[in-house]
PDB file of C-alpha atoms in Angstrom:
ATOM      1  CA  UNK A1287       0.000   0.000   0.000  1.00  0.00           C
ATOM      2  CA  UNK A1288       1.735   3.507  -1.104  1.00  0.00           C
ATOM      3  CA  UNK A1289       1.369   6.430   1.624  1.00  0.00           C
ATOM      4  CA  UNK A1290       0.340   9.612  -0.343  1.00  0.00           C
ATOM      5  CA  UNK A1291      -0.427  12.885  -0.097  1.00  0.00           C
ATOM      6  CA  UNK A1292      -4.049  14.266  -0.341  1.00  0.00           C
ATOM      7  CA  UNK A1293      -4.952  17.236  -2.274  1.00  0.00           C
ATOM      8  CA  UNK A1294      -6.406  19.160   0.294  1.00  0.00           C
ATOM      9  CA  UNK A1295      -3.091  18.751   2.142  1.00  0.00           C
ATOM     10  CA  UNK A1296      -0.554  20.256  -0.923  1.00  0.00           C
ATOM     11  CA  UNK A1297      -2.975  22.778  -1.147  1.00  0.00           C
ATOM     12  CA  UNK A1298      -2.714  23.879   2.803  1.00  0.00           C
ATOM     13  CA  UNK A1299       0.894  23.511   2.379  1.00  0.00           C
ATOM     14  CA  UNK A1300       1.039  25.744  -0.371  1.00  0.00           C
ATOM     15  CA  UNK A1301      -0.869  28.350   0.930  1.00  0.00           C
ATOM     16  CA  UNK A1302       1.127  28.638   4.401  1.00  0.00           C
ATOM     17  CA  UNK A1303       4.386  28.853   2.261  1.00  0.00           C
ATOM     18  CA  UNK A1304       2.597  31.927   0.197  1.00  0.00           C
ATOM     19  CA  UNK A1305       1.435  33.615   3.256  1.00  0.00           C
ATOM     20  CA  UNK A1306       4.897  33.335   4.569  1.00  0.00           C
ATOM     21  CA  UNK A1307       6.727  34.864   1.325  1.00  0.00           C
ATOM     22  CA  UNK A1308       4.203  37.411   1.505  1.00  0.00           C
ATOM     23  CA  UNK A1309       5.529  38.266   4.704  1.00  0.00           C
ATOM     24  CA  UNK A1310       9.284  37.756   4.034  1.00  0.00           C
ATOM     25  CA  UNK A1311       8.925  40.223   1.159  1.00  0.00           C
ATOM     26  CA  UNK A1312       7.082  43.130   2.521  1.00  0.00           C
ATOM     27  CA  UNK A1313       9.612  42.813   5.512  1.00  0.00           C
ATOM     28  CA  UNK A1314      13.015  42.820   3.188  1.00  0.00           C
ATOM     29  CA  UNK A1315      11.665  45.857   1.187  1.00  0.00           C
ATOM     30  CA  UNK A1316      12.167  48.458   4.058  1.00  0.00           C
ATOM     31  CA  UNK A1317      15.366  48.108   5.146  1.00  0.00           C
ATOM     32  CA  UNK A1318      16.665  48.128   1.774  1.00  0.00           C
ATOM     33  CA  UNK A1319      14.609  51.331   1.193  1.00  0.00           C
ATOM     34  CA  UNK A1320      15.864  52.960   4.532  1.00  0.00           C
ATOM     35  CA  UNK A1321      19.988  52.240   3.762  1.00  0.00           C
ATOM     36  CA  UNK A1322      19.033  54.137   0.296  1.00  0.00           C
ATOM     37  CA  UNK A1323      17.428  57.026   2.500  1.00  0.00           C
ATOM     38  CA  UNK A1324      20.876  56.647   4.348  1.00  0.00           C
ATOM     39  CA  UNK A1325      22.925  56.770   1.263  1.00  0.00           C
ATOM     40  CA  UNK A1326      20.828  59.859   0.038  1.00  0.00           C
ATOM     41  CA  UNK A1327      21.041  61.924   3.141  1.00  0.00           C
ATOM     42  CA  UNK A1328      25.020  60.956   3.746  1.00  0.00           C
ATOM     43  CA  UNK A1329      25.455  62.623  -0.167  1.00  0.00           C
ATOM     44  CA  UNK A1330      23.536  65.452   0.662  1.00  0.00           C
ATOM     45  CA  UNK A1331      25.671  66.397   3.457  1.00  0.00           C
ATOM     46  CA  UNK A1332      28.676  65.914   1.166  1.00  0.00           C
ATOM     47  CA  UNK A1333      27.296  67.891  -1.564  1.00  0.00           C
ATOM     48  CA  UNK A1334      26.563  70.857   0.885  1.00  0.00           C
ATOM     49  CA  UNK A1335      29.866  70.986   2.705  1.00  0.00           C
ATOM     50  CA  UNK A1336      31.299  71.046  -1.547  1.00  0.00           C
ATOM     51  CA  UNK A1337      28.537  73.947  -2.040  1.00  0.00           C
ATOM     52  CA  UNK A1338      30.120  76.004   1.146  1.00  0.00           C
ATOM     53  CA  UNK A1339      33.733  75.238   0.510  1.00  0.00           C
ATOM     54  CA  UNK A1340      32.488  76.387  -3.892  1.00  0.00           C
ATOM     55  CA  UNK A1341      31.129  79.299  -2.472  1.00  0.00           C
ATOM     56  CA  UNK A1342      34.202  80.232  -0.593  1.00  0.00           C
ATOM     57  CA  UNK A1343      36.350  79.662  -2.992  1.00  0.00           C
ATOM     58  CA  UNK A1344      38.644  82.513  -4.478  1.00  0.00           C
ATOM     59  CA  UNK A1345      37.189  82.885  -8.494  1.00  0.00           C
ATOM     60  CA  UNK A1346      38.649  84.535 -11.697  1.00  0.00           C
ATOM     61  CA  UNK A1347      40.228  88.309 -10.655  1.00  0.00           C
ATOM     62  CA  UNK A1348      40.615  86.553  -6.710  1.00  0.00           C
ATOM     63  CA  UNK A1349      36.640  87.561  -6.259  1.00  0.00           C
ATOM     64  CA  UNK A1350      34.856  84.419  -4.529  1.00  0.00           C
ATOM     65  CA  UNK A1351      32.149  82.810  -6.266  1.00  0.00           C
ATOM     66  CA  UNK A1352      29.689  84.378  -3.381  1.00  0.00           C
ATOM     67  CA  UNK A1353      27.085  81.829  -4.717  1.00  0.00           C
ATOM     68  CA  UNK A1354      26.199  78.516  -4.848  1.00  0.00           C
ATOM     69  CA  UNK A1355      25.689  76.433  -8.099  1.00  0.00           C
ATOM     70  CA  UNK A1356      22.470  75.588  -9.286  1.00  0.00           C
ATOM     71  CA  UNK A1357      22.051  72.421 -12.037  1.00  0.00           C
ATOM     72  CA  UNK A1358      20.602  68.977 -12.034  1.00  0.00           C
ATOM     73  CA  UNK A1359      23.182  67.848 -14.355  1.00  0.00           C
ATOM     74  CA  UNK A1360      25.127  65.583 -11.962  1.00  0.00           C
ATOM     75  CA  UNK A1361      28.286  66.179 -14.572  1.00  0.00           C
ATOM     76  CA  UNK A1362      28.321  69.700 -13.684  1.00  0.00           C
ATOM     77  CA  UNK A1363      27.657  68.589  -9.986  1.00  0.00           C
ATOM     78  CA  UNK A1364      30.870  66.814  -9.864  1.00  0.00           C
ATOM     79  CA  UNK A1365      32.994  69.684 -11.939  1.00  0.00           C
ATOM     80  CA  UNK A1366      31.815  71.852 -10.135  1.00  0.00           C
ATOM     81  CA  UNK A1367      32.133  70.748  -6.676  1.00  0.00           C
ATOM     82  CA  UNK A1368      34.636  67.941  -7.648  1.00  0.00           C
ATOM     83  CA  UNK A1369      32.731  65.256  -6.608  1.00  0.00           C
ATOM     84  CA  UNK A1370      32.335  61.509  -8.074  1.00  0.00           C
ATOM     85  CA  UNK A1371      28.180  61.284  -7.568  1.00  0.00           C
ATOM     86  CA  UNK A1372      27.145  58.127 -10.006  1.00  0.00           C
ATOM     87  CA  UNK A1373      26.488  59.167 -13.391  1.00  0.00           C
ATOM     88  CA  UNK A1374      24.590  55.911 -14.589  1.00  0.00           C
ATOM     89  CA  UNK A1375      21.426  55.534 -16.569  1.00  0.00           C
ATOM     90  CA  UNK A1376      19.994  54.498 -14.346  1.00  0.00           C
ATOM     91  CA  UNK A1377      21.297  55.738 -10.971  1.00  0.00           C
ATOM     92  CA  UNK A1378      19.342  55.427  -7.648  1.00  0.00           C
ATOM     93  CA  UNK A1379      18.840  58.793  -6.397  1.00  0.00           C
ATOM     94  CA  UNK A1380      18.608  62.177  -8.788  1.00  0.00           C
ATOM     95  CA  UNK A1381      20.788  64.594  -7.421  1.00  0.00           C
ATOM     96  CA  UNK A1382      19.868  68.413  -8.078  1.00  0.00           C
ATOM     97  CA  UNK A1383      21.433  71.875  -6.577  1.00  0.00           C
ATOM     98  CA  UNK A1384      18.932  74.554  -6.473  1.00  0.00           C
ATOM     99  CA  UNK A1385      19.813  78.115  -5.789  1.00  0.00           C
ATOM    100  CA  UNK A1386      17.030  79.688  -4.833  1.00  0.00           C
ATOM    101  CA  UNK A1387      17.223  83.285  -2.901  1.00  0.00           C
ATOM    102  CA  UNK A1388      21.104  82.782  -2.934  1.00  0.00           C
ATOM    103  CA  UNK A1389      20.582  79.758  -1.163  1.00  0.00           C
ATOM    104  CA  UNK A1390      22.151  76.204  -2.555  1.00  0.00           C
ATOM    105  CA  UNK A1391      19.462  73.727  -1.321  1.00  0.00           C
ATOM    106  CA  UNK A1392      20.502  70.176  -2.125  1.00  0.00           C
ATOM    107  CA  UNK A1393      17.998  67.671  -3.487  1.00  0.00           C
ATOM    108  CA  UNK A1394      17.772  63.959  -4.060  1.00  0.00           C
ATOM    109  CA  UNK A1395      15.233  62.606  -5.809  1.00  0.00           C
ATOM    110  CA  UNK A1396      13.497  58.718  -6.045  1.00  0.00           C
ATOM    111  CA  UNK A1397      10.134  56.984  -6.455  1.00  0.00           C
ATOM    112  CA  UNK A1398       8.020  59.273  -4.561  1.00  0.00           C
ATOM    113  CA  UNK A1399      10.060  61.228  -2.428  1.00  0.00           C
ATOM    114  CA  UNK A1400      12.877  63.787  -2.039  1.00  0.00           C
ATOM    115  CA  UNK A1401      15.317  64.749   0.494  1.00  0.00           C
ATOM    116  CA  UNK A1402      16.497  67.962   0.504  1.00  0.00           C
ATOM    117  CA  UNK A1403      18.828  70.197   2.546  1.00  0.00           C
ATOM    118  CA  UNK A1404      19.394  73.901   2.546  1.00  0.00           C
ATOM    119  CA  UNK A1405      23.291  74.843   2.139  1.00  0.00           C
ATOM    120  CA  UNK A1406      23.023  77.808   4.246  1.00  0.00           C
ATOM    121  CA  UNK A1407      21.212  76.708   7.009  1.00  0.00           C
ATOM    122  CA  UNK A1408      22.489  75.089  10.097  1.00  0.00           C
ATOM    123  CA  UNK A1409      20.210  72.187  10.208  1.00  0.00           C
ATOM    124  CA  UNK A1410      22.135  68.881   9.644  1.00  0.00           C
ATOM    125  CA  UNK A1411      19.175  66.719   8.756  1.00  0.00           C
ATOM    126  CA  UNK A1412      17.614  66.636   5.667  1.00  0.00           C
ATOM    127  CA  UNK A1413      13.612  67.075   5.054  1.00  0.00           C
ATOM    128  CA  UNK A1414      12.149  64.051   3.300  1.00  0.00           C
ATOM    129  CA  UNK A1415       9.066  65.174   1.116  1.00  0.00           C
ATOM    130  CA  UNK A1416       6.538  62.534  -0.566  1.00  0.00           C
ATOM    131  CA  UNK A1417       6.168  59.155   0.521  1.00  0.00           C
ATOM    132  CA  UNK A1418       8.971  58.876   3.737  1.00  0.00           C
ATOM    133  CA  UNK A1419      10.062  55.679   5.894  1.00  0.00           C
TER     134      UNK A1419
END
């Protein structure tokens, strides 16, 4: 006589082991998502201490810049401040300088939300716009 399986049994099996990848998968997307938020926020801080050290920086006819640069061209980001910020296709964050009011506020940009940071303030912590972890 040959010991099988029932139907009814696979089928219970099956659906415990989808109920459990269900859960493995929305638990392995946030911390993945959070050490990108880290990676963002630790670039921002480098791009702003580059914006300061641009803006005090001695230009043509030893006149400083006196201003911050403003592109989302990461190519000019990096000439610029002489940084090494990826310049994939498809990179994971979109990095942008701003100079608003003669301010350089720092962006970085991905699915839904943005972290930005003002170069002239004295706030160390980026503000995360859209949808946040």
């Amino acid at each position: 006589m040959v010991k099988s399986f029932t139907l009814v049994e696979i089928l219970v099996v099956l659906i415990i082991m989808g109920i459990l990848a269900a859960l493995a998968y929305t638990n392995f997307g946030t911390p993945t998502e959070k050490a990108l938020d880290k990676e963002a926020r630790a670039t921002l801080a480098l791009m702003r201490a580059a914006e300061r050290i641009y803006k005090m920086e001695v230009g043509d006819n030893y006149y400083p810049y006196d201003s911050y640069v403003s592109t989302s061209n990461v190519s000019l980001i990096n000439t610029n401040l002489r940084l090494s910020l990826p310049t994939a296709a498809s990179p994971r964050w979109t990095y942008s300088i701003n100079n608003a009011s003669s301010t350089g506020i720092v962006q970085a940009a991905r699915s839904g939300r943005t972290w930005s940071l003002d170069s002239s303030s004295a706030s160390e912590d980026p503000a995360c716009t859209g949808s946040c972890l």
